[in-house]
Amino acid sequence: PSLHNDGNYIISLSKLVRWLGGKAEELGVEIYPGFPAGDVLYDDNGAVVGIATADMGIGKDGHPKDTFMRGMELRAKQTLFAEGARGSCSEEVIKNFDLRKDCDMQSYGLGIKEVWEIPEEN
């Protein structure tokens, strides 16, 4: 039956990601949490060579605030795009290199958590 988890593990996704991040850093991977990617960087031949982080400290009016910080270019031999199913940089790369050619459309799933309220005496 569905929702039968006998013999499976249930874990915290945030703890798993934190652990995996530590393992990646031990191998020399640089991780920049808190710095959203703003642009994909290409070389003269059109190959991806990294990303530029988004500018930070921009007011609602679109002008820099006192806390303004210019984004930085992060160049690498390999660039991993892990921004979710519809990330703006991933979409740009998919379009630029026609990566959806001869592919099935993406499909998505929706999960629902069940919350139980249990009396304290139990």
N, C-alpha and C. Protein backbone atom coordinates (compact mmCIF):
# COMPACT_ATOMS: atom_id res chain seq x y z
N PRO A 1 0.82 -1.21 0.00
CA PRO A 1 0.00 0.00 0.00
C PRO A 1 0.86 1.26 0.00
N SER A 2 0.28 2.34 -0.44
CA SER A 2 1.02 3.60 -0.44
C SER A 2 1.31 4.04 0.98
N LEU A 3 2.33 4.84 1.15
CA LEU A 3 2.78 5.35 2.44
C LEU A 3 3.28 4.24 3.37
N HIS A 4 3.65 3.11 2.83
CA HIS A 4 4.21 2.02 3.62
C HIS A 4 5.72 2.21 3.68
N ASN A 5 6.27 2.54 4.84
CA ASN A 5 7.68 2.87 4.97
C ASN A 5 8.48 1.81 5.72
N ASP A 6 7.98 0.60 5.85
CA ASP A 6 8.70 -0.43 6.59
C ASP A 6 10.05 -0.70 5.93
N GLY A 7 11.12 -0.59 6.72
CA GLY A 7 12.46 -0.86 6.21
C GLY A 7 13.12 0.33 5.55
N ASN A 8 12.44 1.45 5.46
CA ASN A 8 13.01 2.66 4.86
C ASN A 8 13.48 3.60 5.96
N TYR A 9 14.26 4.59 5.57
CA TYR A 9 14.76 5.58 6.51
C TYR A 9 14.02 6.90 6.28
N ILE A 10 13.75 7.59 7.35
CA ILE A 10 13.19 8.93 7.28
C ILE A 10 14.23 9.85 7.90
N ILE A 11 14.65 10.88 7.15
CA ILE A 11 15.71 11.75 7.63
C ILE A 11 15.32 13.21 7.45
N SER A 12 16.08 14.08 8.06
CA SER A 12 15.91 15.51 7.89
C SER A 12 16.68 15.95 6.65
N LEU A 13 15.98 16.54 5.68
CA LEU A 13 16.64 17.00 4.46
C LEU A 13 17.68 18.07 4.77
N SER A 14 17.37 18.98 5.68
CA SER A 14 18.33 20.04 5.99
C SER A 14 19.60 19.47 6.61
N LYS A 15 19.47 18.45 7.46
CA LYS A 15 20.66 17.83 8.05
C LYS A 15 21.46 17.07 7.00
N LEU A 16 20.77 16.41 6.08
CA LEU A 16 21.45 15.69 5.00
C LEU A 16 22.24 16.67 4.12
N VAL A 17 21.61 17.77 3.75
CA VAL A 17 22.27 18.75 2.89
C VAL A 17 23.47 19.36 3.60
N ARG A 18 23.33 19.66 4.89
CA ARG A 18 24.44 20.21 5.67
C ARG A 18 25.60 19.20 5.70
N TRP A 19 25.30 17.92 5.92
CA TRP A 19 26.32 16.89 5.95
C TRP A 19 27.00 16.75 4.58
N LEU A 20 26.18 16.70 3.51
CA LEU A 20 26.75 16.58 2.17
C LEU A 20 27.63 17.79 1.83
N GLY A 21 27.20 18.98 2.25
CA GLY A 21 28.00 20.18 2.03
C GLY A 21 29.35 20.08 2.69
N GLY A 22 29.38 19.57 3.92
CA GLY A 22 30.65 19.39 4.62
C GLY A 22 31.56 18.40 3.90
N LYS A 23 30.97 17.31 3.41
CA LYS A 23 31.77 16.31 2.66
C LYS A 23 32.33 16.93 1.38
N ALA A 24 31.51 17.73 0.68
CA ALA A 24 31.98 18.37 -0.55
C ALA A 24 33.11 19.34 -0.26
N GLU A 25 32.98 20.12 0.82
CA GLU A 25 34.04 21.07 1.18
C GLU A 25 35.33 20.35 1.54
N GLU A 26 35.23 19.19 2.19
CA GLU A 26 36.42 18.39 2.50
C GLU A 26 37.17 18.00 1.23
N LEU A 27 36.43 17.88 0.11
CA LEU A 27 37.03 17.50 -1.16
C LEU A 27 37.49 18.72 -1.97
N GLY A 28 37.33 19.91 -1.40
CA GLY A 28 37.80 21.13 -2.07
C GLY A 28 36.73 21.91 -2.81
N VAL A 29 35.46 21.51 -2.70
CA VAL A 29 34.38 22.24 -3.35
C VAL A 29 34.11 23.52 -2.57
N GLU A 30 33.95 24.62 -3.27
CA GLU A 30 33.62 25.88 -2.63
C GLU A 30 32.11 26.08 -2.71
N ILE A 31 31.48 26.33 -1.56
CA ILE A 31 30.03 26.52 -1.47
C ILE A 31 29.78 27.92 -0.94
N TYR A 32 28.87 28.65 -1.58
CA TYR A 32 28.58 30.02 -1.20
C TYR A 32 27.11 30.17 -0.83
N PRO A 33 26.72 29.71 0.37
CA PRO A 33 25.32 29.88 0.76
C PRO A 33 25.02 31.35 1.04
N GLY A 34 23.82 31.76 0.72
CA GLY A 34 23.43 33.14 0.99
C GLY A 34 23.79 34.11 -0.12
N PHE A 35 24.38 33.64 -1.20
CA PHE A 35 24.74 34.49 -2.32
C PHE A 35 24.04 33.98 -3.57
N PRO A 36 22.90 34.52 -3.93
CA PRO A 36 22.17 34.01 -5.09
C PRO A 36 22.91 34.29 -6.40
N ALA A 37 22.85 33.33 -7.31
CA ALA A 37 23.44 33.52 -8.63
C ALA A 37 22.60 34.54 -9.40
N GLY A 38 23.26 35.45 -10.06
CA GLY A 38 22.55 36.48 -10.83
C GLY A 38 22.67 36.27 -12.32
N ASP A 39 23.85 35.87 -12.77
CA ASP A 39 24.12 35.72 -14.21
C ASP A 39 25.03 34.53 -14.46
N VAL A 40 24.85 33.91 -15.62
CA VAL A 40 25.75 32.86 -16.07
C VAL A 40 26.89 33.53 -16.83
N LEU A 41 28.13 33.09 -16.58
CA LEU A 41 29.28 33.63 -17.28
C LEU A 41 29.70 32.67 -18.40
N TYR A 42 29.95 33.23 -19.57
CA TYR A 42 30.37 32.45 -20.73
C TYR A 42 31.72 32.95 -21.22
N ASP A 43 32.52 32.05 -21.83
CA ASP A 43 33.76 32.51 -22.45
C ASP A 43 33.48 32.93 -23.89
N ASP A 44 34.52 33.29 -24.63
CA ASP A 44 34.36 33.78 -26.00
C ASP A 44 33.79 32.73 -26.95
N ASN A 45 33.93 31.44 -26.58
CA ASN A 45 33.41 30.36 -27.41
C ASN A 45 31.99 29.96 -27.00
N GLY A 46 31.44 30.61 -25.97
CA GLY A 46 30.08 30.31 -25.53
C GLY A 46 29.98 29.24 -24.46
N ALA A 47 31.13 28.76 -23.95
CA ALA A 47 31.11 27.74 -22.90
C ALA A 47 30.88 28.40 -21.54
N VAL A 48 30.16 27.71 -20.65
CA VAL A 48 29.93 28.22 -19.30
C VAL A 48 31.25 28.17 -18.53
N VAL A 49 31.59 29.30 -17.90
CA VAL A 49 32.83 29.36 -17.12
C VAL A 49 32.58 29.77 -15.66
N GLY A 50 31.30 29.90 -15.27
CA GLY A 50 30.99 30.25 -13.89
C GLY A 50 29.70 31.04 -13.81
N ILE A 51 29.55 31.71 -12.67
CA ILE A 51 28.37 32.57 -12.45
C ILE A 51 28.83 33.87 -11.80
N ALA A 52 27.97 34.87 -11.87
CA ALA A 52 28.16 36.10 -11.11
C ALA A 52 27.06 36.15 -10.07
N THR A 53 27.42 36.44 -8.84
CA THR A 53 26.39 36.56 -7.80
C THR A 53 25.61 37.85 -8.01
N ALA A 54 24.41 37.87 -7.50
CA ALA A 54 23.56 39.05 -7.64
C ALA A 54 24.05 40.17 -6.73
N ASP A 55 23.85 41.41 -7.17
CA ASP A 55 24.14 42.56 -6.32
C ASP A 55 23.24 42.48 -5.10
N MET A 56 23.76 42.90 -3.95
CA MET A 56 22.98 42.90 -2.72
C MET A 56 22.90 44.32 -2.17
N GLY A 57 21.85 44.60 -1.39
CA GLY A 57 21.70 45.92 -0.80
C GLY A 57 21.07 46.92 -1.74
N ILE A 58 20.11 46.46 -2.54
CA ILE A 58 19.40 47.35 -3.46
C ILE A 58 18.01 47.60 -2.88
N GLY A 59 17.62 48.87 -2.78
CA GLY A 59 16.35 49.25 -2.20
C GLY A 59 15.18 48.90 -3.10
N LYS A 60 13.97 49.03 -2.56
CA LYS A 60 12.75 48.75 -3.31
C LYS A 60 12.62 49.65 -4.53
N ASP A 61 13.26 50.82 -4.45
CA ASP A 61 13.20 51.76 -5.57
C ASP A 61 14.22 51.43 -6.66
N GLY A 62 15.02 50.38 -6.44
CA GLY A 62 16.00 49.96 -7.43
C GLY A 62 17.35 50.64 -7.30
N HIS A 63 17.50 51.51 -6.34
CA HIS A 63 18.77 52.22 -6.13
C HIS A 63 19.56 51.57 -5.00
N PRO A 64 20.90 51.66 -5.07
CA PRO A 64 21.74 51.08 -4.01
C PRO A 64 21.50 51.76 -2.66
N LYS A 65 21.47 50.93 -1.61
CA LYS A 65 21.36 51.43 -0.24
C LYS A 65 22.77 51.55 0.34
N ASP A 66 22.87 52.00 1.59
CA ASP A 66 24.17 52.10 2.26
C ASP A 66 24.85 50.74 2.39
N THR A 67 24.06 49.69 2.39
CA THR A 67 24.59 48.33 2.55
C THR A 67 24.92 47.66 1.21
N PHE A 68 24.93 48.43 0.12
CA PHE A 68 25.13 47.88 -1.22
C PHE A 68 26.45 47.11 -1.31
N MET A 69 26.39 45.95 -1.95
CA MET A 69 27.59 45.16 -2.22
C MET A 69 27.47 44.60 -3.64
N ARG A 70 28.42 44.94 -4.48
CA ARG A 70 28.43 44.47 -5.86
C ARG A 70 28.62 42.95 -5.88
N GLY A 71 27.93 42.28 -6.78
CA GLY A 71 28.09 40.84 -6.94
C GLY A 71 29.50 40.52 -7.41
N MET A 72 29.90 39.27 -7.22
CA MET A 72 31.25 38.87 -7.63
C MET A 72 31.18 37.76 -8.66
N GLU A 73 32.20 37.70 -9.50
CA GLU A 73 32.30 36.63 -10.49
C GLU A 73 33.00 35.44 -9.87
N LEU A 74 32.39 34.28 -10.01
CA LEU A 74 32.96 33.03 -9.53
C LEU A 74 33.20 32.16 -10.77
N ARG A 75 34.46 32.02 -11.13
CA ARG A 75 34.82 31.25 -12.32
C ARG A 75 35.38 29.89 -11.90
N ALA A 76 35.04 28.85 -12.68
CA ALA A 76 35.44 27.49 -12.30
C ALA A 76 35.58 26.61 -13.52
N LYS A 77 36.28 25.49 -13.36
CA LYS A 77 36.37 24.50 -14.42
C LYS A 77 35.03 23.82 -14.63
N GLN A 78 34.30 23.59 -13.54
CA GLN A 78 32.95 23.02 -13.60
C GLN A 78 32.01 23.92 -12.79
N THR A 79 30.82 24.12 -13.31
CA THR A 79 29.80 24.89 -12.60
C THR A 79 28.58 24.01 -12.45
N LEU A 80 28.13 23.81 -11.21
CA LEU A 80 26.97 23.00 -10.91
C LEU A 80 25.79 23.92 -10.64
N PHE A 81 24.73 23.77 -11.42
CA PHE A 81 23.51 24.56 -11.23
C PHE A 81 22.55 23.74 -10.38
N ALA A 82 22.33 24.16 -9.15
CA ALA A 82 21.47 23.43 -8.22
C ALA A 82 20.47 24.41 -7.62
N GLU A 83 19.73 25.09 -8.48
CA GLU A 83 18.84 26.14 -8.01
C GLU A 83 17.37 25.76 -8.08
N GLY A 84 17.09 24.49 -8.19
CA GLY A 84 15.70 24.05 -8.20
C GLY A 84 15.19 23.77 -9.60
N ALA A 85 13.92 23.41 -9.66
CA ALA A 85 13.33 22.95 -10.92
C ALA A 85 13.22 24.04 -11.98
N ARG A 86 13.04 25.28 -11.58
CA ARG A 86 12.83 26.36 -12.55
C ARG A 86 13.74 27.54 -12.27
N GLY A 87 14.99 27.30 -11.90
CA GLY A 87 15.92 28.37 -11.61
C GLY A 87 16.23 29.21 -12.84
N SER A 88 16.43 30.50 -12.65
CA SER A 88 16.63 31.40 -13.79
C SER A 88 17.92 31.11 -14.54
N CYS A 89 19.00 30.80 -13.82
CA CYS A 89 20.26 30.49 -14.51
C CYS A 89 20.16 29.15 -15.25
N SER A 90 19.54 28.17 -14.60
CA SER A 90 19.35 26.87 -15.25
C SER A 90 18.51 27.02 -16.51
N GLU A 91 17.43 27.80 -16.43
CA GLU A 91 16.58 28.02 -17.61
C GLU A 91 17.38 28.67 -18.74
N GLU A 92 18.25 29.61 -18.40
CA GLU A 92 19.07 30.27 -19.42
C GLU A 92 19.99 29.27 -20.11
N VAL A 93 20.65 28.41 -19.32
CA VAL A 93 21.57 27.42 -19.89
C VAL A 93 20.80 26.41 -20.74
N ILE A 94 19.63 25.98 -20.26
CA ILE A 94 18.81 25.03 -21.03
C ILE A 94 18.43 25.63 -22.37
N LYS A 95 18.03 26.89 -22.36
CA LYS A 95 17.64 27.56 -23.61
C LYS A 95 18.86 27.80 -24.50
N ASN A 96 19.94 28.28 -23.92
CA ASN A 96 21.14 28.63 -24.69
C ASN A 96 21.74 27.41 -25.42
N PHE A 97 21.71 26.24 -24.77
CA PHE A 97 22.29 25.04 -25.36
C PHE A 97 21.23 24.07 -25.91
N ASP A 98 19.97 24.51 -25.96
CA ASP A 98 18.87 23.70 -26.48
C ASP A 98 18.83 22.31 -25.83
N LEU A 99 18.93 22.28 -24.50
CA LEU A 99 19.02 21.02 -23.77
C LEU A 99 17.70 20.26 -23.69
N ARG A 100 16.60 20.89 -24.06
CA ARG A 100 15.31 20.19 -24.03
C ARG A 100 14.95 19.60 -25.39
N LYS A 101 15.82 19.74 -26.35
CA LYS A 101 15.57 19.18 -27.67
C LYS A 101 15.48 17.66 -27.55
N ASP A 102 14.48 17.10 -28.18
CA ASP A 102 14.27 15.65 -28.19
C ASP A 102 14.09 15.07 -26.79
N CYS A 103 13.55 15.84 -25.86
CA CYS A 103 13.31 15.37 -24.49
C CYS A 103 11.83 15.44 -24.16
N ASP A 104 11.41 14.62 -23.22
CA ASP A 104 10.05 14.71 -22.71
C ASP A 104 9.93 15.97 -21.85
N MET A 105 8.72 16.47 -21.72
CA MET A 105 8.48 17.62 -20.87
C MET A 105 8.79 17.25 -19.42
N GLN A 106 9.19 18.24 -18.63
CA GLN A 106 9.43 17.99 -17.22
C GLN A 106 8.11 17.66 -16.53
N SER A 107 8.20 16.82 -15.51
CA SER A 107 7.01 16.54 -14.70
C SER A 107 7.38 16.81 -13.25
N TYR A 108 6.38 17.12 -12.46
CA TYR A 108 6.60 17.49 -11.08
C TYR A 108 5.69 16.67 -10.18
N GLY A 109 6.10 16.52 -8.94
CA GLY A 109 5.28 15.83 -7.96
C GLY A 109 5.02 16.75 -6.78
N LEU A 110 3.99 16.47 -6.06
CA LEU A 110 3.64 17.26 -4.90
C LEU A 110 3.53 16.34 -3.70
N GLY A 111 4.20 16.69 -2.63
CA GLY A 111 4.14 15.89 -1.41
C GLY A 111 3.34 16.63 -0.35
N ILE A 112 2.66 15.90 0.47
CA ILE A 112 1.87 16.48 1.54
C ILE A 112 2.28 15.83 2.86
N LYS A 113 2.59 16.66 3.85
CA LYS A 113 2.90 16.13 5.17
C LYS A 113 1.60 15.98 5.95
N GLU A 114 1.59 15.00 6.81
CA GLU A 114 0.45 14.80 7.69
C GLU A 114 0.87 15.20 9.09
N VAL A 115 0.14 16.10 9.72
CA VAL A 115 0.45 16.57 11.06
C VAL A 115 -0.58 16.01 12.02
N TRP A 116 -0.12 15.36 13.05
CA TRP A 116 -1.00 14.79 14.06
C TRP A 116 -0.87 15.59 15.35
N GLU A 117 -1.98 15.88 15.96
CA GLU A 117 -1.98 16.48 17.29
C GLU A 117 -2.29 15.38 18.28
N ILE A 118 -1.36 15.16 19.22
CA ILE A 118 -1.49 14.08 20.18
C ILE A 118 -1.54 14.68 21.59
N PRO A 119 -2.51 14.28 22.41
CA PRO A 119 -2.58 14.80 23.78
C PRO A 119 -1.27 14.56 24.53
N GLU A 120 -0.85 15.50 25.37
CA GLU A 120 0.40 15.42 26.10
C GLU A 120 0.52 14.15 26.95
N GLU A 121 -0.60 13.67 27.49
CA GLU A 121 -0.53 12.49 28.37
C GLU A 121 -0.18 11.22 27.60
N ASN A 122 -0.24 11.26 26.25
CA ASN A 122 0.13 10.09 25.46
C ASN A 122 1.60 10.18 25.15
